[in-house]
Coordinates of C-alpha atoms in Angstrom, one line a residue:
Chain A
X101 CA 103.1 109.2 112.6
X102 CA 105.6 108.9 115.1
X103 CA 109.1 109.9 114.4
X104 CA 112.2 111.3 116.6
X105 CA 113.1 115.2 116.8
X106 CA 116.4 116.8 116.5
X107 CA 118.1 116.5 119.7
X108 CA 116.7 112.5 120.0
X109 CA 119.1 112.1 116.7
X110 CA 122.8 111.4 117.7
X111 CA 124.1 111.6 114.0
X112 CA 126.3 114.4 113.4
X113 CA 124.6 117.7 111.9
X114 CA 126.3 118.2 108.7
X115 CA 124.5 121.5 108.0
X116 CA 127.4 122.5 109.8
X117 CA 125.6 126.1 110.5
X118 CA 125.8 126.2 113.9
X119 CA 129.7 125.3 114.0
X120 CA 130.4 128.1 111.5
X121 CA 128.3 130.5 113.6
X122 CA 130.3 129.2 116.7
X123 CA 133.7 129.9 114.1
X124 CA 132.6 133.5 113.5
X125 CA 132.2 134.3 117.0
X126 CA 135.4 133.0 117.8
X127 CA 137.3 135.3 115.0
X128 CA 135.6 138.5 116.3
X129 CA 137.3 137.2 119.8
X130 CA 140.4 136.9 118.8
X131 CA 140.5 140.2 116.8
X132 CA 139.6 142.0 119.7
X133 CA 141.9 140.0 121.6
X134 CA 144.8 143.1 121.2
X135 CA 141.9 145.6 122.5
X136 CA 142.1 147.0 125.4
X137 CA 138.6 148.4 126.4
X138 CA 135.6 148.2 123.7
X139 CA 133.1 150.9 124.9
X140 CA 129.7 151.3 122.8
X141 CA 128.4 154.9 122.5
X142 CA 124.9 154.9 122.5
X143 CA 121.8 157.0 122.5
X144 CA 117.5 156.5 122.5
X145 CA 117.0 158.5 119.6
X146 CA 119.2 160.3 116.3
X147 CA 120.5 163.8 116.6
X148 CA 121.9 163.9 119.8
X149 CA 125.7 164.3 118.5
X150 CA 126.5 160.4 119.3
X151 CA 129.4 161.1 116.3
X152 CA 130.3 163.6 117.0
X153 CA 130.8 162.5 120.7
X154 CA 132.2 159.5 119.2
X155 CA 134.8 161.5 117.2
X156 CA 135.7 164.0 120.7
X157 CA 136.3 161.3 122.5
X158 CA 138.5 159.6 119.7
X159 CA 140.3 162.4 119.1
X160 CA 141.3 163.6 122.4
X161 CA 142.8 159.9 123.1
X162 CA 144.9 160.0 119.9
X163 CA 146.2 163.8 121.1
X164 CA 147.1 162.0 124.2
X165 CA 149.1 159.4 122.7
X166 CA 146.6 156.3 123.2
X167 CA 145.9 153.7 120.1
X168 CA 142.1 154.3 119.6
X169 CA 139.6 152.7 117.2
X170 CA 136.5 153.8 116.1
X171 CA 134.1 151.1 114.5
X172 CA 130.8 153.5 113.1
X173 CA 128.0 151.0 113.5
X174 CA 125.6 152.8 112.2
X175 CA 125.5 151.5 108.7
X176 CA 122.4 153.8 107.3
X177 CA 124.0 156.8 108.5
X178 CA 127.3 156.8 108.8
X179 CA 129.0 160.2 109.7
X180 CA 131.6 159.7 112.3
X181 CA 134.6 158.8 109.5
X182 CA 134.1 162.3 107.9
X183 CA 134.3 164.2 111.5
X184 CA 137.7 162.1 112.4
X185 CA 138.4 163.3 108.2
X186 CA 139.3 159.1 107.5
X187 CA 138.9 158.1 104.1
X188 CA 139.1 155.2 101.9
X189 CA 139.4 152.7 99.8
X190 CA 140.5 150.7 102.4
X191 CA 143.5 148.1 101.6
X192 CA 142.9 144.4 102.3
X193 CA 145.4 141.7 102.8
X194 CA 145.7 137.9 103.4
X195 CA 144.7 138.8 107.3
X196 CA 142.3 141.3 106.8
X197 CA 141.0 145.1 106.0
X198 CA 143.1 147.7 106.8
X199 CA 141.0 150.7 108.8
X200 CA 141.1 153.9 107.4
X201 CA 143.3 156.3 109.2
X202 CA 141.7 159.7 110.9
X203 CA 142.8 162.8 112.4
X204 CA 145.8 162.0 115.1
X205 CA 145.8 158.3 113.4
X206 CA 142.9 157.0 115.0
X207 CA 141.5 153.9 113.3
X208 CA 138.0 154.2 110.9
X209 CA 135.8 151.6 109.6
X210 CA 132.8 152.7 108.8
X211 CA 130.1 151.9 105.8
X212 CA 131.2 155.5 105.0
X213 CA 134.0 153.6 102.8
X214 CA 131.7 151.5 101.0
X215 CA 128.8 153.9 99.7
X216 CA 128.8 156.1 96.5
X217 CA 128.7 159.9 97.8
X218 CA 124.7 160.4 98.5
X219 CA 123.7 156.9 98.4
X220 CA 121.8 155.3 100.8
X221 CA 123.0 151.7 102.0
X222 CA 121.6 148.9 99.6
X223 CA 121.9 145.4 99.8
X224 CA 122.3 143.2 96.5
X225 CA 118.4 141.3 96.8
X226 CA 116.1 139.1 94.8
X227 CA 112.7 140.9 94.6
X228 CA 110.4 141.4 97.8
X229 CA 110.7 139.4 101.5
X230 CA 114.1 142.0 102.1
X231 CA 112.9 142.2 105.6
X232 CA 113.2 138.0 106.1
X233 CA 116.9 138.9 105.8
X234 CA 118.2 142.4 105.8
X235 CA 118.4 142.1 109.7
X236 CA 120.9 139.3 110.0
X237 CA 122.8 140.9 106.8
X238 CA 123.4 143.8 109.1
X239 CA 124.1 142.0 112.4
X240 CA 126.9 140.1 109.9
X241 CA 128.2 143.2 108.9
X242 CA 128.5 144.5 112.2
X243 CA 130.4 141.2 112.9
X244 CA 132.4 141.4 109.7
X245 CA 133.7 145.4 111.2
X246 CA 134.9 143.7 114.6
X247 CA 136.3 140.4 112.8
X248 CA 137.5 141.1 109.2
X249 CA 139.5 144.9 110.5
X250 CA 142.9 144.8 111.3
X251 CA 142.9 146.6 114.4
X252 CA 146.1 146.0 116.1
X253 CA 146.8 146.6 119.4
X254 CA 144.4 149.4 120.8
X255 CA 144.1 151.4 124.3
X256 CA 140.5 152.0 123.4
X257 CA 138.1 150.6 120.5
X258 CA 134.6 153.3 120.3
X259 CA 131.3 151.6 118.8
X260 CA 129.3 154.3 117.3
X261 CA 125.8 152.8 117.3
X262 CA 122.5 153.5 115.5
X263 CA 119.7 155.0 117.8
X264 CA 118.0 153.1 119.3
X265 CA 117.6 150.1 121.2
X266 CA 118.1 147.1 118.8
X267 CA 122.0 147.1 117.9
X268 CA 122.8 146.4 121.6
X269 CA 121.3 143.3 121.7
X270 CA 123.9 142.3 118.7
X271 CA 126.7 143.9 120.0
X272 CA 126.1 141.9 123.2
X273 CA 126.3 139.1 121.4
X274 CA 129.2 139.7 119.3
X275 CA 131.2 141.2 122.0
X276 CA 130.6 139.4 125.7
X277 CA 134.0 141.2 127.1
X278 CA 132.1 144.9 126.1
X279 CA 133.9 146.9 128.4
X280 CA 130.2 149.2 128.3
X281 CA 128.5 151.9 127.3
X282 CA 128.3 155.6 127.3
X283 CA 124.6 157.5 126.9
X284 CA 124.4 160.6 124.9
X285 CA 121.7 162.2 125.7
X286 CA 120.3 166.4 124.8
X287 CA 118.9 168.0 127.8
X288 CA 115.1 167.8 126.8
X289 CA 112.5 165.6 128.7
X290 CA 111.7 164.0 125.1
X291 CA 115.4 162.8 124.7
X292 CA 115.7 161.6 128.8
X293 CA 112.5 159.4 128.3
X294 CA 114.1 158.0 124.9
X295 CA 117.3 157.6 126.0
X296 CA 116.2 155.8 129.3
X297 CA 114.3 153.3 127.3
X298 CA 117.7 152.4 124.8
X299 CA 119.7 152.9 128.7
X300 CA 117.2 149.8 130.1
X301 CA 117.7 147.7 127.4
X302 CA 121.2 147.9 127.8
X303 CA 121.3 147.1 131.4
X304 CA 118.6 144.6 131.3
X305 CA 121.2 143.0 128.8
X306 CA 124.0 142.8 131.7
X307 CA 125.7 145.6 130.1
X308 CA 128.0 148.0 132.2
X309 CA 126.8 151.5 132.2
X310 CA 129.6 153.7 132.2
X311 CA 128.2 156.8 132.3
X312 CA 126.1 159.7 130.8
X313 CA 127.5 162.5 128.1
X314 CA 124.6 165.5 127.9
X315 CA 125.3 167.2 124.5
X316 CA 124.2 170.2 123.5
X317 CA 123.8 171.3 126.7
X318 CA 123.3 175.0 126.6
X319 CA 124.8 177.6 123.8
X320 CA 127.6 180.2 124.4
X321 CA 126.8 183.8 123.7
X322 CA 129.1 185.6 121.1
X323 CA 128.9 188.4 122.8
X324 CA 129.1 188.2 126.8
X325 CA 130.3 184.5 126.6
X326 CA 127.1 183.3 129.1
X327 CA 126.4 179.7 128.3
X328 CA 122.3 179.9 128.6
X329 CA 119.9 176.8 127.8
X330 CA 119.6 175.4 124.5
X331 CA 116.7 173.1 125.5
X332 CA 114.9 173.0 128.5
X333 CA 115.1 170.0 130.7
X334 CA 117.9 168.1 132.9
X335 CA 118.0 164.7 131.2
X336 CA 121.7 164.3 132.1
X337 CA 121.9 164.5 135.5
X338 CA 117.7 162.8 135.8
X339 CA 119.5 160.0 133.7
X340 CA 122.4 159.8 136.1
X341 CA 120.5 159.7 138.9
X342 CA 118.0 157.1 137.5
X343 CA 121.2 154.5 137.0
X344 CA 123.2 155.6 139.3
X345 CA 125.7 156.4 137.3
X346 CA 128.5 159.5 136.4
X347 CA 127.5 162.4 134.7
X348 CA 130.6 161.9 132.7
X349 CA 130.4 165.7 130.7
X350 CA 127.7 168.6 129.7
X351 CA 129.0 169.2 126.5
X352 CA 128.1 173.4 125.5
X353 CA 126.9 173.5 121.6
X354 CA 129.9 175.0 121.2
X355 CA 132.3 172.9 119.0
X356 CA 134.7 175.5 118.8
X357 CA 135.0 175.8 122.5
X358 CA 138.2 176.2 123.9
X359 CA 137.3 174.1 127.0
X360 CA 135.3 170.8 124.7
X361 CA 139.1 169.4 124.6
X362 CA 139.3 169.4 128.2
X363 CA 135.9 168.0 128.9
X364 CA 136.5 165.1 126.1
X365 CA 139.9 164.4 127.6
X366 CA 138.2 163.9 131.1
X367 CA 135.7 161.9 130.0
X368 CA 138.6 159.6 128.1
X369 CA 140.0 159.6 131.7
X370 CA 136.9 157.9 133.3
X371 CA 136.6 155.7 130.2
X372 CA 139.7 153.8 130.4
X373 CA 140.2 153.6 134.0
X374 CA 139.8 149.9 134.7
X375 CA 136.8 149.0 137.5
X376 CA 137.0 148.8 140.7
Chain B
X235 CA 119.6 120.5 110.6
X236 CA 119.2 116.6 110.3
X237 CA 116.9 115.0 108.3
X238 CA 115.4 111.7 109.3
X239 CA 114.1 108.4 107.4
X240 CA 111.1 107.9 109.5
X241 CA 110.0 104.5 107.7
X242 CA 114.1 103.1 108.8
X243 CA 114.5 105.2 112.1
X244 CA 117.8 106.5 110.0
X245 CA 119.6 109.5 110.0
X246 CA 119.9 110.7 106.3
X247 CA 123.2 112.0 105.2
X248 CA 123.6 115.3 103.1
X249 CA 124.5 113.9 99.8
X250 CA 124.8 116.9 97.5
X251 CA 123.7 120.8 97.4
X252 CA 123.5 122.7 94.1
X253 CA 122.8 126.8 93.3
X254 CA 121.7 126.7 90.2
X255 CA 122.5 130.4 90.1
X256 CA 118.5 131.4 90.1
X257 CA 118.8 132.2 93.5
X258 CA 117.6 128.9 95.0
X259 CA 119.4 126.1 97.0
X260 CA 119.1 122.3 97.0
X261 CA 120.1 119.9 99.2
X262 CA 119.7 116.1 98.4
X263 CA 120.0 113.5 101.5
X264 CA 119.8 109.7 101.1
X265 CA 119.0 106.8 103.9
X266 CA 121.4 105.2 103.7
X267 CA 119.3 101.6 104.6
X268 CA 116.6 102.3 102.0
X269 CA 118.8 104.3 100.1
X270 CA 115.3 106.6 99.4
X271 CA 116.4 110.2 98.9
X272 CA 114.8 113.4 99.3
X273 CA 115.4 116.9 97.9
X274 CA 115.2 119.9 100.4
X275 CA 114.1 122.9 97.8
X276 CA 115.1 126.5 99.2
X277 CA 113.5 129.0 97.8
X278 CA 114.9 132.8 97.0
X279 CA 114.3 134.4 100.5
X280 CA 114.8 131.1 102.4
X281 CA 118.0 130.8 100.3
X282 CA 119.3 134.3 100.8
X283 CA 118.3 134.7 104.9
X284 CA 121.2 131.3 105.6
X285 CA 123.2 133.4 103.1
X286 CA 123.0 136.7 105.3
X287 CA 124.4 134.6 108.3
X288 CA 127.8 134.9 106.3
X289 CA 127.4 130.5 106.2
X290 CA 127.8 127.6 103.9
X291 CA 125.1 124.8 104.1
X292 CA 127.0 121.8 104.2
X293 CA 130.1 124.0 105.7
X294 CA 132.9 125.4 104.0
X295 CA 135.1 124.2 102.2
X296 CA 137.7 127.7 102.0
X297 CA 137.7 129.7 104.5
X298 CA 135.9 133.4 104.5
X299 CA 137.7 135.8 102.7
X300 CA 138.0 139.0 104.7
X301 CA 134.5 141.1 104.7
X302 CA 133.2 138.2 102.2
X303 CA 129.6 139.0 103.4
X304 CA 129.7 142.6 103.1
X305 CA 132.0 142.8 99.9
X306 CA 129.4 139.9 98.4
X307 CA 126.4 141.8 99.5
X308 CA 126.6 146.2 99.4
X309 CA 125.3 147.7 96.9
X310 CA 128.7 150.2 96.6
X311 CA 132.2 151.7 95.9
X312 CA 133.1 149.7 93.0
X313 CA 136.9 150.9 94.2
X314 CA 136.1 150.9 98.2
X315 CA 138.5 148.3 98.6
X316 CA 142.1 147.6 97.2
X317 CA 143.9 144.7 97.3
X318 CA 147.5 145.6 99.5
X319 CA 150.3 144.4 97.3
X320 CA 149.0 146.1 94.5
X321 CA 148.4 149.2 96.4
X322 CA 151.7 150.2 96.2
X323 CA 152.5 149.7 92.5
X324 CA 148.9 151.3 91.2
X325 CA 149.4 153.4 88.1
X326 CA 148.8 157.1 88.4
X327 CA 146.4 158.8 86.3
X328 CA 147.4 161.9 84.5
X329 CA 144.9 165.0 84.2
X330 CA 144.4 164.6 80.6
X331 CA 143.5 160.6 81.2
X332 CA 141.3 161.8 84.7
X333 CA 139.6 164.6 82.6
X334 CA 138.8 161.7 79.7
X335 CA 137.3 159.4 82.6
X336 CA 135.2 162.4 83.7
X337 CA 133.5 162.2 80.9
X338 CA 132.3 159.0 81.4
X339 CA 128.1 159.0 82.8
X340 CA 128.4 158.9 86.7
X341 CA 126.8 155.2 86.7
X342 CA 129.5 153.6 85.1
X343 CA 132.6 156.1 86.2
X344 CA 133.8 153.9 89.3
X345 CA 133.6 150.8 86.9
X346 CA 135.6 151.8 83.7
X347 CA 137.9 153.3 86.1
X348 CA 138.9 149.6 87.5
X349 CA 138.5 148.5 83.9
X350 CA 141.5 150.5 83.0
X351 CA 143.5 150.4 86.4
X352 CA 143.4 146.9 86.1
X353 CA 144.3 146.5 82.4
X354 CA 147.9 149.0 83.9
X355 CA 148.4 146.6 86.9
X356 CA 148.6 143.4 83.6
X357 CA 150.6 145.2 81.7
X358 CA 152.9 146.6 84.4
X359 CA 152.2 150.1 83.3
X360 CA 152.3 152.3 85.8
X361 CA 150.9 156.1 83.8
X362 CA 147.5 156.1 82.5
X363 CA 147.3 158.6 80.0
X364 CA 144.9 158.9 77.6
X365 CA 146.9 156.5 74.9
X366 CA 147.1 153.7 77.3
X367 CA 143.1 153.8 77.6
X368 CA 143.3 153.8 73.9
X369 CA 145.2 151.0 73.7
X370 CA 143.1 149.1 76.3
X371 CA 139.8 150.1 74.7
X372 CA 141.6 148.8 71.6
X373 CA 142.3 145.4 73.3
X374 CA 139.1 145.0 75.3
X375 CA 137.0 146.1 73.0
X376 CA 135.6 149.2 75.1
X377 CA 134.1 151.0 72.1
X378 CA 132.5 154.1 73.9
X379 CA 134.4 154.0 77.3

């Protein structure tokens, strides 16, 4: 049989997918048109305090008077609205959904909102084949957070991502202006090799590395106030070193420190200072 | 997506799409030379992966409420969102109406909670104590809520 293929066709597709697709792309561009600088905090693996990193950062910009958003992109486990103490229900209007408002006002959205306390996220399904789907549901949520939020004119909009590798791709994506991303990283050799993987990924997807956060980077003692090691290993500076980029803060696992303020407000400092 | 007569050389036009509500999608299109139509038959999963892209086959003919995708979709908060202009005027609950809703099995609280606050925002009442959900169980027939 011999027959034409798509692109041999000059008619008109009237599936009219890929001009909706092109229509949602352009409404997450024009929300984040009022943003100043969209960073993405990211890490290799869970449990390296990306939230709460998130929610240091976050808060030490609203103590200094800056407009800062905070999207929690980690839809399975969201934490970072409870740290900033945001909660909903969450108001919607004719041009959007209103963000929850957190400690010093800074703006929440997160799946947080949306889930009965204790519940893990579920998606309305027909029975089996979830996995054909459940991807791009997520991706469009993600997109629906950046689009469909009322953010309003920000200094500074954080992306708290799921480990791993795979939302960075979307974000990409979603968001071609990313201003780029922070690493949070523990000090251990496990976390440097994980986080160097999600780190490659990232640049290999043209995305500015901004810098490095190590968390939990040594404990204070009660006692005699020494800060010894926590974990063994160096993965903030190795991880520096391997991109060439700033060790932007060794965060103690302290959060009670009367210096973390200081070190979240200097890495806000090297955050929105615009490149060279 | 096109869809091509190959007996004419013609493009087919999309002539109609139907969800029959089971889940499924179909999609007729028609040469319009022969005028032979075929049916495209989606079934659940195919149907529900071009949902999850937040799109309309045939495009749209309203435009996407705010967080249509995700409000359609999450399995949730039945009070995670609130519509603004009624924000303002929502009735209050009294203790003696919360500690009645309390009562209510866990499943079903955040339901028969909007039940009710949306039976007050109707009837502009702005207190619900426990004779307005009386009255509403009365008048929706709520036996048991």
């Amino acid at each position: 049989m011999k027959f034409r293929t798509y692109f041999d066709v000059d008619g008109v597709d009237r599936s009219g997918l890929a001009s909706q697709v092109a229509a949602q792309h352009d409404r997450v561009h024009q929300r984040l048109g009022t943003v100043r600088r969209v960073v993405a905090i990211m890490s290799g693996k869970g449990g390296v305090g990306k939230s709460y990193c998130t929610a240091g950062i976050a808060t030490a910009a609203a103590h200094g008077d800056r407009a800062v958003g905070v999207l929690d992109a980690d839809l399975r486990s969201p934490t970072v609205a409870r740290l900033l103490d945001a909660r909903g229900p969450l108001a919607v209007d004719a041009d959007g959904v209103r963000p929850a408002t957190g400690i010093g006002g800074v703006r929440v959205m997160s799946s947080e909102f949306l889930l009965d306390t204790g519940r893990p996220l579920a998606w309305q399904e027909p029975e089996g084949h979830a996995f054909v789907w459940r991807g791009t549901l997520e991706a469009g949520a993600l997109r629906e957070f950046l689009a469909d939020v009322v953010w309003g004119e920000l200094d500074l909009l954080l992306i708290d991502l799921p480990p791993g590798a795979d939302g960075v791709a979307d974000l990409r994506t979603l968001v071609p202006d990313l201003s780029g991303i922070v690493a949070i990283t523990i000090p251990s050799d496990e976390s440097e090799r994980s986080v160097s993987r999600a780190m490659r990924a990232a640049h290999e997807a043209g995305i500015p590395l901004l810098g490095v956060i190590e968390n939990m980077s040594g404990v204070r003692c009660a006692g005699c106030d020494h800060i010894g090691p926590l974990f063994t290993g160096n993965a903030g500076k190795a991880l520096a070193a391997e991109f060439g980029i700033p060790l932007l803060a060794q965060i103690p696992f302290d959060p009670a420190s009367p210096d973390t303020p200081a070190l979240w407000r200097q890495v806000l400092q090297l955050l929105l200072r615009e490149p060279a | 997506m096109k869809f091509l007569c190959v007996d004419c050389d013609e493009q087919m036009p999309l002539e109609e799409r139907r969800e029959p509500g089971d889940g499924t999608f179909a999609a007729s299109f028609r040469c319009p030379r022969c005028d032979r139509s075929v049916v495209m038959l989606a079934n659940p999963a195919e149907t529900r992966l071009v949902g999850a892209l937040g799109v309309k086959i045939g495009g749209r003919e309203l435009d996407a409420a705010p967080m249509e995708l995700v409000r359609g979709n999450i399995v949730g908060r039945t009070d995670a969102f609130t519509e603004a202009e009624r924000r303002s005027g929502r009735p209050v609950w009294t203790a003696d109406a919360e500690g009645r809703l309390a009562r209510v099995p866990n499943f079903v609280h955040g339901m028969v909670k909007k039940i009710y606050t949306e039976y007050a925002v109707e009837h502009d009442i702005t207190e619900i104590t426990p004779e307005v959900m009386d009255q509403a169980r009365s008048e929706l027939g709520l036996e048991g809520m």
